[in-house]
XYZ file of C-alpha atoms in Angstrom:
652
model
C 2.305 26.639 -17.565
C 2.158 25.031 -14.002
C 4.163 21.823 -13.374
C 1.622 19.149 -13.335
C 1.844 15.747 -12.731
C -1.519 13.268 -14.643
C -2.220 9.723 -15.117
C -2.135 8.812 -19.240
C -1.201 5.493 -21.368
C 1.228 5.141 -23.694
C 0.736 2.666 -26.675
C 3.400 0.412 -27.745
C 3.881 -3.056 -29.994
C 4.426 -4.998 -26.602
C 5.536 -8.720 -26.240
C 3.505 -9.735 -22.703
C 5.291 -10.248 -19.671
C 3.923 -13.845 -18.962
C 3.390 -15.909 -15.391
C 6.642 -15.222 -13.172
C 8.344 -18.955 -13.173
C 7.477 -20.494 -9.962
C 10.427 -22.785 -9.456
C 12.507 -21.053 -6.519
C 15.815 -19.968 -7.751
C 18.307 -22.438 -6.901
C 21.175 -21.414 -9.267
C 24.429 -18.976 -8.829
C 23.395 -16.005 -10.352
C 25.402 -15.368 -14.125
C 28.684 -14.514 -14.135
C 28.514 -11.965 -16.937
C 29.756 -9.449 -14.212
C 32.108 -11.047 -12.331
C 35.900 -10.649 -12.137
C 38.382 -12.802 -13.327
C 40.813 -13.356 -9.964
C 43.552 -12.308 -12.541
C 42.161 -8.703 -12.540
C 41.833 -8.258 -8.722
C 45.800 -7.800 -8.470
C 47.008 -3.881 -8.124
C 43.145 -2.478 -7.818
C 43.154 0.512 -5.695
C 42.451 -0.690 -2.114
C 38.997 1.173 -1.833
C 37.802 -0.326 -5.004
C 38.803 -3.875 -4.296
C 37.433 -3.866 -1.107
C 34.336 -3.217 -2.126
C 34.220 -5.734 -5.301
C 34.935 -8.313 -2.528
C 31.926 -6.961 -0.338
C 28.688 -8.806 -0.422
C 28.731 -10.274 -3.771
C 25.281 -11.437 -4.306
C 25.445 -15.177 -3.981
C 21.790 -15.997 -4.877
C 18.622 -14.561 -5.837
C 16.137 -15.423 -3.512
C 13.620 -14.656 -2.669
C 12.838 -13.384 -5.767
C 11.378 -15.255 -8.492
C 12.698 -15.465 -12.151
C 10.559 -13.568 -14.732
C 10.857 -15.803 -18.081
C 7.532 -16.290 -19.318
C 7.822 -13.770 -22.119
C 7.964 -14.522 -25.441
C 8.553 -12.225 -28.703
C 5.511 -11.796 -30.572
C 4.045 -8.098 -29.946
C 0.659 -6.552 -29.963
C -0.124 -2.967 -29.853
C -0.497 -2.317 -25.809
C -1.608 0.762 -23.925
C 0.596 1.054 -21.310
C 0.092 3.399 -17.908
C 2.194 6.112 -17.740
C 2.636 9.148 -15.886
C 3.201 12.448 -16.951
C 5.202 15.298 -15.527
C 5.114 18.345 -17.137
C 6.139 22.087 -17.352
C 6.570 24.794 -20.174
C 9.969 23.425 -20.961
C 10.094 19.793 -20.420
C 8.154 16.696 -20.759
C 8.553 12.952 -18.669
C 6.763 10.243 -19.392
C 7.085 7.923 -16.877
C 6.159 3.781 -16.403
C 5.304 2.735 -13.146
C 4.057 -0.436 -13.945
C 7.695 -1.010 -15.173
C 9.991 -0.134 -12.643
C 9.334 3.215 -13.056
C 10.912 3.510 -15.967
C 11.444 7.751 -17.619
C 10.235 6.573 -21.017
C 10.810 9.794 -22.687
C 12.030 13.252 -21.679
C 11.406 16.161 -24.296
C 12.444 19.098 -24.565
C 9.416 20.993 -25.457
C 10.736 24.350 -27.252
C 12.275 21.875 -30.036
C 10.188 18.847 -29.663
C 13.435 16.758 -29.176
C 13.526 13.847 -27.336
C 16.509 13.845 -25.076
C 16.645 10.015 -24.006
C 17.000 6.876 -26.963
C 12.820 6.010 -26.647
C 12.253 2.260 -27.806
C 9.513 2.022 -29.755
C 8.644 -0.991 -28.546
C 8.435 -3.003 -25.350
C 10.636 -6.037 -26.185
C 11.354 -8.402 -22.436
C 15.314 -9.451 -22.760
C 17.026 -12.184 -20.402
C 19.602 -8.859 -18.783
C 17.706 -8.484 -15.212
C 19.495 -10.281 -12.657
C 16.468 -12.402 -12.445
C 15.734 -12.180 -16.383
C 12.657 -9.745 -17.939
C 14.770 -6.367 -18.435
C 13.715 -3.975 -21.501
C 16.218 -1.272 -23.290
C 15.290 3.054 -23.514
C 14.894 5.701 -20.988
C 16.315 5.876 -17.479
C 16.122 2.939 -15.446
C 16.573 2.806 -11.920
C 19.136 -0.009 -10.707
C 19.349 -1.071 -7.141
C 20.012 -3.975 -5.687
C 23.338 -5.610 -6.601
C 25.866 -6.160 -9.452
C 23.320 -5.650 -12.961
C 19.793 -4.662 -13.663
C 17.508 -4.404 -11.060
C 15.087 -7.165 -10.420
C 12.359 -4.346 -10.985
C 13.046 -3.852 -13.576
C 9.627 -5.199 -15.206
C 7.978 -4.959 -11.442
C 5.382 -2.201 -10.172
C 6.269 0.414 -8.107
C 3.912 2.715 -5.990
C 3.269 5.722 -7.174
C 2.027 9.261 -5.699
C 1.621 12.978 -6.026
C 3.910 14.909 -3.453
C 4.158 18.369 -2.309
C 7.389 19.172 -4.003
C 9.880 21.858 -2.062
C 8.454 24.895 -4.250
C 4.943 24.330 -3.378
C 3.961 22.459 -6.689
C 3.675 18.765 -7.584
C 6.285 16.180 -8.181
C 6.161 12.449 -8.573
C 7.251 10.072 -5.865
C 8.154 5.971 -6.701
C 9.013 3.633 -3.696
C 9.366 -0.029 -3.072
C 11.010 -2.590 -1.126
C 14.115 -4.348 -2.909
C 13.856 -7.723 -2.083
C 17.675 -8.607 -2.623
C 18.669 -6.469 0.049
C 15.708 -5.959 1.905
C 16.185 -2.187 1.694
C 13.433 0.714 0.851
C 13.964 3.079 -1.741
C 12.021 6.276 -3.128
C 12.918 8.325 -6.254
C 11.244 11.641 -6.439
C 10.961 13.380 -9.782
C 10.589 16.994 -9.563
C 10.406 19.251 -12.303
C 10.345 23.134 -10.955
C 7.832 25.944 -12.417
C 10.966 27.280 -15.138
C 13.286 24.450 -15.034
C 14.458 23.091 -18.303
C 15.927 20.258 -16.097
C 14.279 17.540 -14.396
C 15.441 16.782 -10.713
C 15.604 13.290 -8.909
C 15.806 12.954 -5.327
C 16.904 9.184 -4.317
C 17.006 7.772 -1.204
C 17.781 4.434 0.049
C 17.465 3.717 3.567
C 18.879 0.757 6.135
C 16.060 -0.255 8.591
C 17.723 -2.526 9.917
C 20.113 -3.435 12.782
C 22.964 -5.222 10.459
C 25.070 -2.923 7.727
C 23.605 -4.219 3.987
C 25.184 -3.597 0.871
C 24.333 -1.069 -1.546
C 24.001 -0.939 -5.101
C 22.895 1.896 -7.049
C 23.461 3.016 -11.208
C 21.130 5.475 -12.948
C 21.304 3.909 -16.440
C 19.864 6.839 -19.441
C 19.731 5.257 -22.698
C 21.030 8.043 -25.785
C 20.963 7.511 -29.522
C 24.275 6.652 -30.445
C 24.011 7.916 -34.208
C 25.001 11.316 -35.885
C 28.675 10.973 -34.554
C 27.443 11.351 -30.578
C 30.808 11.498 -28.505
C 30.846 10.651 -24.828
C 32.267 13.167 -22.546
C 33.041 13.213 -18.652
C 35.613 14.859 -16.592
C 38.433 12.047 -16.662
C 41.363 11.205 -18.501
C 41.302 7.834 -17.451
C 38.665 5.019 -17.252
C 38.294 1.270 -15.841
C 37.332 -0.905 -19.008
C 35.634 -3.958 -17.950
C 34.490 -6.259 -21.191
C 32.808 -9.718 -21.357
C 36.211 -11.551 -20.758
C 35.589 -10.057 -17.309
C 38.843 -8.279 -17.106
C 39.443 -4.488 -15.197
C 41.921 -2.242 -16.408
C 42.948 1.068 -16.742
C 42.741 2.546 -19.668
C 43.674 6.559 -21.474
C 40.483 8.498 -22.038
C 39.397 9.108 -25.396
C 41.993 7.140 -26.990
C 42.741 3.580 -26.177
C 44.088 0.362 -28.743
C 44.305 2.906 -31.437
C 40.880 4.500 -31.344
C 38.373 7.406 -29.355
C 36.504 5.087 -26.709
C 34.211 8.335 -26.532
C 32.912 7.415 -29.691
C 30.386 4.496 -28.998
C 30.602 3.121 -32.651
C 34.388 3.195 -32.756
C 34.622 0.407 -30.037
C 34.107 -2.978 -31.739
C 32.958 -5.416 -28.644
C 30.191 -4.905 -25.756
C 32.270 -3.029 -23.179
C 31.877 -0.955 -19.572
C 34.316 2.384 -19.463
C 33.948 3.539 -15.785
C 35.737 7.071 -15.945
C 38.334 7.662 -13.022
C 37.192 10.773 -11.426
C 38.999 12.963 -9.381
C 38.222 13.583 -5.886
C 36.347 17.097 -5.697
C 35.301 17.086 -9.508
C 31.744 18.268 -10.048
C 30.542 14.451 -11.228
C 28.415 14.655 -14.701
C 28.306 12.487 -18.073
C 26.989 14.127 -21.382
C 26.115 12.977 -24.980
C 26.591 15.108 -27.770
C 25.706 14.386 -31.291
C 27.361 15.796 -34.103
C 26.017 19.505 -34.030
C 27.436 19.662 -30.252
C 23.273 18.769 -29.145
C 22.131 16.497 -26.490
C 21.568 15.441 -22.566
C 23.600 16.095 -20.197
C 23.505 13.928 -16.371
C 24.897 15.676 -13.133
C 24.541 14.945 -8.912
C 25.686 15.657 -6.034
C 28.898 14.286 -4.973
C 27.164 10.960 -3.299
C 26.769 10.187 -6.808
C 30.435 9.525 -7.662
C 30.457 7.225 -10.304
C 30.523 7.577 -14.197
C 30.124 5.370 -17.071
C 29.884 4.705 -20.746
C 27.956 1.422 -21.711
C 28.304 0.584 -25.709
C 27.522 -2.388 -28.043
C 30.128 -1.723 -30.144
C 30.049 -2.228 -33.784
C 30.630 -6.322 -34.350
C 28.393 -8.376 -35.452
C 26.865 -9.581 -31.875
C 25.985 -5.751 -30.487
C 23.947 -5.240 -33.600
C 22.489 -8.579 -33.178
C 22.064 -7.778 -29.949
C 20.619 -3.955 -30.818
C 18.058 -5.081 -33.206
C 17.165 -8.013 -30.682
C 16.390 -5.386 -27.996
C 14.130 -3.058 -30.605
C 13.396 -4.063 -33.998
C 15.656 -3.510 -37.731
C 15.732 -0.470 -39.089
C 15.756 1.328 -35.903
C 18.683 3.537 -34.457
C 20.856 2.099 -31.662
C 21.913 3.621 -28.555
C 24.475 3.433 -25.833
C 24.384 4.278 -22.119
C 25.656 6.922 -20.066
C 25.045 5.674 -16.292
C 25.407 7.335 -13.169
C 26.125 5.049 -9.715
C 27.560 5.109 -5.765
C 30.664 2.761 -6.328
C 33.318 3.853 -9.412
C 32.618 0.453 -10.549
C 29.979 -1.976 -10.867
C 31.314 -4.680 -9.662
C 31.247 -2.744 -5.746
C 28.719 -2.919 -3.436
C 28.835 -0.254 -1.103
C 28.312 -0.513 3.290
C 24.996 1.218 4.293
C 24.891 0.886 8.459
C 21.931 0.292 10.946
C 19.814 3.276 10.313
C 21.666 5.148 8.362
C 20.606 6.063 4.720
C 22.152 7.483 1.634
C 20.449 10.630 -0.247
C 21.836 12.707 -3.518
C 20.458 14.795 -6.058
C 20.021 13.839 -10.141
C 19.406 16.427 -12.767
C 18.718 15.832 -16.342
C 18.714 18.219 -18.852
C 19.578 19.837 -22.456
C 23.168 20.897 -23.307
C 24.508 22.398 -25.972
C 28.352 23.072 -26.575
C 30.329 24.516 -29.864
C 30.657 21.059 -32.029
C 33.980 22.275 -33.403
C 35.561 21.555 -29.845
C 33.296 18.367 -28.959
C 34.523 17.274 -31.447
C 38.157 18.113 -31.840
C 41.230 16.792 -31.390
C 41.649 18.175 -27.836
C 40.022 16.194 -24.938
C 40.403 18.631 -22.887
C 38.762 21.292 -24.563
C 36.413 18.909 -25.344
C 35.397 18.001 -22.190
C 35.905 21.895 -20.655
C 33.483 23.181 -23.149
C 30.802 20.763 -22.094
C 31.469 21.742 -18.796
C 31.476 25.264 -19.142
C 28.092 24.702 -20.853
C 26.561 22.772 -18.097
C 27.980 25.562 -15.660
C 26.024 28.045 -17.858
C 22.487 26.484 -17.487
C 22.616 24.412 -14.264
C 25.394 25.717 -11.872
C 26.496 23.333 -9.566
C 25.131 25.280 -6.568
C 21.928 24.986 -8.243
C 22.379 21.313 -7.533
C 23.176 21.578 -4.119
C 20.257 24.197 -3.752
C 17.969 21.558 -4.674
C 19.097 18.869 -3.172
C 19.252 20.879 0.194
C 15.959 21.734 -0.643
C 14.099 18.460 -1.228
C 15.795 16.850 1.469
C 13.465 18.120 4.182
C 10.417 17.051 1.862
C 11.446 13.446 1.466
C 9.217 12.411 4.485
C 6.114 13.873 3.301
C 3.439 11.904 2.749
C 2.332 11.074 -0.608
C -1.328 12.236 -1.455
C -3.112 11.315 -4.577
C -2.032 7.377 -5.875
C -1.410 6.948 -9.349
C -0.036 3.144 -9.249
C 0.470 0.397 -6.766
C 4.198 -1.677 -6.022
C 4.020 -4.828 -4.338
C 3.090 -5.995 -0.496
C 6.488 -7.249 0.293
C 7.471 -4.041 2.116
C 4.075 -3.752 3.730
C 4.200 -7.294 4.668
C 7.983 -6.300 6.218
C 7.222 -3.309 8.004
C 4.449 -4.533 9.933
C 6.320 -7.831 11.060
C 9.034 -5.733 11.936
C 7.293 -2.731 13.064
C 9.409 -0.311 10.748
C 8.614 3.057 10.488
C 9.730 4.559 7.212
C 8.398 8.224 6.752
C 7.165 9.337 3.097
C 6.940 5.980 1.799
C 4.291 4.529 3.354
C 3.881 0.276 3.274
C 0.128 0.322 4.693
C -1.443 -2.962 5.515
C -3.432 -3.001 2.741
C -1.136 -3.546 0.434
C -0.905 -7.305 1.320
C -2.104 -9.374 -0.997
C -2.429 -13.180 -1.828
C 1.217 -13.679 -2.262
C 2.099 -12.584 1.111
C -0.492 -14.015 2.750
C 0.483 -17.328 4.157
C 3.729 -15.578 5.578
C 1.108 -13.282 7.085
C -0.514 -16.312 8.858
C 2.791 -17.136 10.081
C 3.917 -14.328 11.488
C 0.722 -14.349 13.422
C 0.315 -18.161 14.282
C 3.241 -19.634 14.214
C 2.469 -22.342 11.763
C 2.674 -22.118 7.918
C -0.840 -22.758 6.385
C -0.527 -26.316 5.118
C -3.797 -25.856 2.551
C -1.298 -23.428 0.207
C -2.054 -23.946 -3.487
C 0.469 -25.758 -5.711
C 2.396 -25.024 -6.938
C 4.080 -23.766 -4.048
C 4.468 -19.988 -3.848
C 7.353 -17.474 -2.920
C 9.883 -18.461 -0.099
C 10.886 -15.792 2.391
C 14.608 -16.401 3.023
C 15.580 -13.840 5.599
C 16.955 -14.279 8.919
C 13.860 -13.890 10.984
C 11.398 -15.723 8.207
C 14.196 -18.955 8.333
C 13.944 -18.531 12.672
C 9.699 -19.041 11.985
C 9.818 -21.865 10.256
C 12.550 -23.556 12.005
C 9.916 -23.231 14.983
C 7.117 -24.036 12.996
C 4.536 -27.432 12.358
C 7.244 -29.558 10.302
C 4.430 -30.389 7.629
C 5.671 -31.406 3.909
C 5.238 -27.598 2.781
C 7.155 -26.096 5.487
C 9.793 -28.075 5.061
C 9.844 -27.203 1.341
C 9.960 -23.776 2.433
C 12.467 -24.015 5.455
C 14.711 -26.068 2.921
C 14.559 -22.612 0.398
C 15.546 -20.590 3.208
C 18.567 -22.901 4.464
C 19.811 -23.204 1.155
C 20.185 -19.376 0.514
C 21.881 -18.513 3.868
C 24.384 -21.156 2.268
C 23.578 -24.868 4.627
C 23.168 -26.880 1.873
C 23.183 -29.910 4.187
C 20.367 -28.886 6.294
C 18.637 -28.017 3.352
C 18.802 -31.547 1.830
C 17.721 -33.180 5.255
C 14.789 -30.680 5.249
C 13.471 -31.283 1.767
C 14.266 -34.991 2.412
C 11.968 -34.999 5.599
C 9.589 -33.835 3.539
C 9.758 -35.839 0.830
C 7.501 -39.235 2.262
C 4.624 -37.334 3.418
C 4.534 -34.872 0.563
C 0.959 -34.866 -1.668
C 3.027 -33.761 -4.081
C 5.992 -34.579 -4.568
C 7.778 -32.895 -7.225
C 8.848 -29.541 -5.695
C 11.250 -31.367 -3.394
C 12.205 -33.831 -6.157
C 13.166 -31.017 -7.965
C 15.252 -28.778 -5.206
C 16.857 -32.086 -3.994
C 18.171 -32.414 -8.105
C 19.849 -28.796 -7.841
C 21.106 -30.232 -4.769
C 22.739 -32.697 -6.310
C 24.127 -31.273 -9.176
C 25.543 -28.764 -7.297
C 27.420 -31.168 -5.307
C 28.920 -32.820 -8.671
C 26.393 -35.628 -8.420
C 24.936 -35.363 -11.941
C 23.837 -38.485 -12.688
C 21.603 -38.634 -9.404
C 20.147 -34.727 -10.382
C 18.989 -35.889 -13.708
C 17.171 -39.028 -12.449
C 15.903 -36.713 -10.238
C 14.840 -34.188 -12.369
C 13.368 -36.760 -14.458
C 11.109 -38.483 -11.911
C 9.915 -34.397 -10.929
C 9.064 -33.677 -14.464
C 7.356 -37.126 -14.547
C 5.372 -36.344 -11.175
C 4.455 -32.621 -12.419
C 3.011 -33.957 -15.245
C 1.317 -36.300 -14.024
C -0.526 -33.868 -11.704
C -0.810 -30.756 -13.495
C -4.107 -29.957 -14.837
C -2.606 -27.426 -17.525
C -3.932 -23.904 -15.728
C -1.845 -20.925 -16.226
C 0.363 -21.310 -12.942
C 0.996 -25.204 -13.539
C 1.718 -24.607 -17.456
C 4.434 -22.250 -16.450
C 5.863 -24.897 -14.118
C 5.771 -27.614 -16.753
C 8.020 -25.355 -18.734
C 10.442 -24.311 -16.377
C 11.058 -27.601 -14.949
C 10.439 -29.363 -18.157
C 13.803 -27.297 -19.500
C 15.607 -28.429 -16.089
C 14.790 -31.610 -16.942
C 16.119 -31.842 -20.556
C 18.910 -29.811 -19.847
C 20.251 -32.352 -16.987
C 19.437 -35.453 -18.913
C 21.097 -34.448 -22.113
C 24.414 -32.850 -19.410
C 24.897 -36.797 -18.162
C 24.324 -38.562 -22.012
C 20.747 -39.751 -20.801
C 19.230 -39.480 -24.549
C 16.652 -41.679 -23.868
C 16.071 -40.410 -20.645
C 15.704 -37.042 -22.811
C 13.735 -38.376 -25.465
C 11.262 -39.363 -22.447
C 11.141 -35.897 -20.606
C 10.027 -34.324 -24.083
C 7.876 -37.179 -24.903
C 5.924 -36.064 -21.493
C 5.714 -32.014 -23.002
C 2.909 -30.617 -24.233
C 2.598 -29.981 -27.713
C 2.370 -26.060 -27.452
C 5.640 -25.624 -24.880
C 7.431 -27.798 -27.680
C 7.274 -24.372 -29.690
C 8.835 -22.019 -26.871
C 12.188 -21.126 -28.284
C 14.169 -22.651 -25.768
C 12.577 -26.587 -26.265
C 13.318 -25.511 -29.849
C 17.215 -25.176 -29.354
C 16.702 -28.453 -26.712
C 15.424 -30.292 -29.849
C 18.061 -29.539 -31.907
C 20.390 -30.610 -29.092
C 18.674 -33.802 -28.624
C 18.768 -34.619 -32.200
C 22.104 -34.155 -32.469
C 22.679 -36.319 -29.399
C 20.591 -39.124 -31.160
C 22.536 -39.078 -33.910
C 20.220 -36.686 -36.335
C 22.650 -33.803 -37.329
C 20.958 -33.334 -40.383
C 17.849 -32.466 -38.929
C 19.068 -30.650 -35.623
C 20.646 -28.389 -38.289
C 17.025 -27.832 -39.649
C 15.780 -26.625 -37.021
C 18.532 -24.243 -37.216
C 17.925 -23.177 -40.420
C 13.831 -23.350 -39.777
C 14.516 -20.930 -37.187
C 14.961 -20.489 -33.652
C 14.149 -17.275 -31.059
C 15.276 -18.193 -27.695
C 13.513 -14.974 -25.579
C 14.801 -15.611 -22.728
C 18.626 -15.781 -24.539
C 21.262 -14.364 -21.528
C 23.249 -11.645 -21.942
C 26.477 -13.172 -22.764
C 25.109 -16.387 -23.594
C 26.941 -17.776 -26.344
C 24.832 -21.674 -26.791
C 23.506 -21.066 -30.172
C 26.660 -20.264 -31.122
C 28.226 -23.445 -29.797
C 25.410 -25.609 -31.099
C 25.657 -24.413 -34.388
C 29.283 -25.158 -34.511
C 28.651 -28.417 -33.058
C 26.267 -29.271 -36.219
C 27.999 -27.719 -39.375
C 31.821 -25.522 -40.213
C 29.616 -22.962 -41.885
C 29.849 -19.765 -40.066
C 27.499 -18.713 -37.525
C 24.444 -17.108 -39.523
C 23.996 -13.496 -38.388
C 20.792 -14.002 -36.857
C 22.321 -16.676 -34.424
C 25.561 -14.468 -33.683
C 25.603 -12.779 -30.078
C 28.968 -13.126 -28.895
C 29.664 -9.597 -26.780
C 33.223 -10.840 -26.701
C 36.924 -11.569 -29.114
């Protein structure tokens, strides 16, 4: 058959996405990923040169996605299917372009660990993140914020005259555009993915790039990669250099025999033909290769204590099989960001693919047969020069134009590259991608002046150089200052950011949007009695004004939480008391006001029934990875032990 590339749905139980939370993101991003200083010593120079390069410091302008809850609903999904005689991708655009399945059709097996359900977790940098497939991470240290966003979608001429399947956006983080072309040839058992991220602009930005595959970790799968040492970074945020397989006494290939959450980046050696394979226990399974842009390798696993199979049946459902990650990224690390300059751009080849080696040697004693018969095996079906054919012939056809749409991204790129007058060949941003959300920055651009009749709450603040130089120059009306203030705050002028939101402040029809950034303010200068009396009189003010639509409900939450959170930090229980007092009845069930309530109860005195709640029941959905509060509040109410449906440490 052909290779064709057609629109289709895919039906899953599916917890909804919710409103984006329109509070701008004031907060450090988590430090689940970050290095303790301890660690930094005797890292080769490369490497630590590149963990101290552009660390992401904040992430604006994007907006945190925590409206979803857990409660699921069978959903048709769009999808995207490319297809030939020997392979099968499904493909979610509407989901960062997430490959939701890739099956080998001779067999009917399905190479990648498919969730069967669509289950939003708090592991995005800015929170809604889902587990299966192959995800797409750019951006900076951690999963993409697109990872739950759209990305355009189009038919391309692909290199041998037939169809393949182009995604591009505009990563907001970095301001960079990206593309990812999936290309499956007439014959080929493997599926290709051109990637290219380009630098438009006239400043060097950091990169960030990991191709994560999910794999079924049962029926003994082993890990293999062409190293005989690794980096092991775990959740106490510590880097070291470990043996490959064996390490503490056990085979770190083996994704069950590692008890803890844990990161094995594999140390590969300058010239090495870079892949990563999993192989189950009849020597069966995927295999992941590139071109040498592609250096890095890794093994992600949830080990086998109690908190990764919390965690596992958190991200899926009980009874279902667990899976680990083989990943695939620029930097030998994640914790590197790598120097793209002014108009440069960086370009490699993926393939994906069966493999098949003799499981007597996978899974022997010797690593090194181990590892040479999965490479031998890979050289049998997909040569590296294969590889480098393809990638030397796609190259030329990543500036076609797309043709047929099959799913729309966002207008933040179009919105860029026609203020900027960028011209980015094969992944068009047209004009008419603009839509309400970029619309008063539209007006801007073109008038000068921010329009001062934008709804409230307020919506998304551009932070980048050239947006912060517009509004400096702009009308100083309440909003703009609101906005300006955003935009001061991220490049790091905290001070000017406080005198902009405090100019704002008398004239403002409503008030609580400054009240509310001048409270992070505050608390991030150590001042956390004034932050919650701030945060108090915000929540007050909201509430007072909201008239309960969708976009004002999702503000009550988010700054009701900010609210609680600060007065309970300072010992204000009545204060606390107060700020839930002013909730609405149904945000009193969201998980999170649940665990609140139990904290305020046990602040007021009323262990006995803070523990009920506990033992009632509480799903936090937007729980962070690494977040160990239930945990700690449990402990704080009772000595029993931590009940196994409340236990998510990732760490000793």
């Amino acid at each position: 058959m052909a290779t064709t590339v057609r629109r289709t749905t895919v039906t899953l139980p599916a917890a909804p996405l919710g409103a984006e939370n329109p509070l701008p993101p004031l907060g450090v991003p988590g430090d689940a990923h970050e290095l303790d200083e301890r660690s930094k010593a005797g890292l080769p120079r490369d490497m630590a040169r590149q963990i101290g390069y552009e660390p992401l410091r904040s992430l604006l302008p994007v907006r945190l996605r925590d409206g979803y809850g857990r409660e699921r609903a069978d959903t048709a999904i769009d999808a995207v299917v490319l297809e030939n005689e020997h392979v099968a991708v499904t493909v979610l655009p509407g989901l960062g372009g997430r490959v939701h399945s890739l099956v080998q059709r001779s067999t009917g097996r399905e190479l990648l660990y498919r969730n069967p359900v669509f289950q939003p977790a708090a592991f995005a940098l800015n929170g809604a993140w889902f587990s299966g497939g192959i995800e797409w991470n750019v951006g900076a240290t951690g999963h993409t914020t697109l990872s739950c966003a759209p990305l355009h979608a189009a038919v391309v001429a692909a290199p041998d005259g037939g169809d393949m399947l182009r995604l591009w956006e505009w990563e907001r983080l970095r301001d960079l555009p990206f593309q990812v072309d999936l290309w499956l040839p007439d014959g080929s058992e493997f599926l290709y993915v051109g990637v290219r991220v380009r630098n438009p602009h006239e400043r060097p930005v950091p990169v960030y790039w990991w191709s994560n595959t999910a794999v079924p970790e049962d029926n003994g799968t082993r890990v293999l990669a062409p190293a005989d040492e690794a980096w092991h970074f775990g959740y106490e945020r510590d880097l070291r250099r470990i043996p490959v397989p064996e390490a503490a006494g056990a085979d770190r290939t083996y994704p069950l025999r590692s008890e803890f959450p844990a990161d094995f980046f594999y140390e590969l050696a300058e010239g090495t033909r870079p892949w990563i394979a999993a192989l189950d226990g009849d020597g069966r399974g995927l295999v992941q290769t590139s071109t040498a842009r592609l250096r890095g390798r890794k093994l992600f696993v949830w080990g086998a204590s109690p908190g990764g199979r919390r965690w596992q049946e958190w991200l899926t459902e009980p009874g279902t099989s667990g899976y680990a990650e083989i990943q695939a990224g620029l930097a030998r690390t994640q914790l590197e960001h790598v120097r793209l300059d002014p108009g440069e751009e960086f370009s490699w080849m993926e393939a994906y693919g069966p493999l098949e080696a003799d499981p007597d040697v996978v899974h022997g004693p010797d690593w090194g047969a181990a590892r040479g018969a999965a490479e031998r095996a890979l050289a049998a079906v997909l040569p590296r020069e294969r590889v480098e054919a393809a990638y030397a012939a796609w190259l030329p056809c990543a500036d076609r134009e797309p043709g047929e749409r099959l799913a729309a991204g966002s207008g933040w790129g179009a919105l860029e590259v026609l203020c900027g007058g960028i011209e980015l060949p094969g992944t068009p941003f047209e004009e008419a991608m603009l839509g309400e959300p970029e619309g008063p920055w539209l007006e801007l651009w073109r008038t000068g002046a921010f329009p001062a009749a934008e709804a409230v709450p307020p919506g998304p603040t551009l932070v980048a150089p050239h947006w912060r130089d517009m509004l400096e120059t702009a009308p100083a009306d309440p909003l703009t200052e609101y906005h300006l203030g955003v935009a001061q705050w991220h490049a790091g002028d905290i001070a000017q950011a406080v005198r902009s939101w405090e100019r704002g402040l008398p004239q403002a029809p409503s008030r609580w949007p400054l009240l509310r950034c001048l409270a992070a303010a505050d608390a991030l200068s150590g001042n956390a009695g004034r932050a919650a009396e701030r945060y108090a009189q915000a929540f007050a003010d909201l509430m007072a004004e909201s008239p309960g639509t969708a976009a004002w409900t999702a503000a009550e939450s988010a700054l009701g939480k900010e609210a609680l959170a600060a007065q309970l930090a300072v010992d204000r229980v009545a204060e606390a008391r107060s700020v839930w007092e002013r909730l609405r009845p149904s945000l009193r069930e969201e998980g999170r006001f649940r665990l609140l309530a139990a904290q305020l109860l046990a602040a007021e005195g009323h262990v006995v029934a803070a523990r009920r709640l506990f033992e009632d029941g509480i799903e936090v959905p937007d729980l962070r990875e690494g977040d160990e509060v239930l945990g700690e509040v449990w402990a704080g109410l009772t000595d029993r032990p931590v009940p196994a449906r409340y236990d998510f440490r990732m760490r000793p």
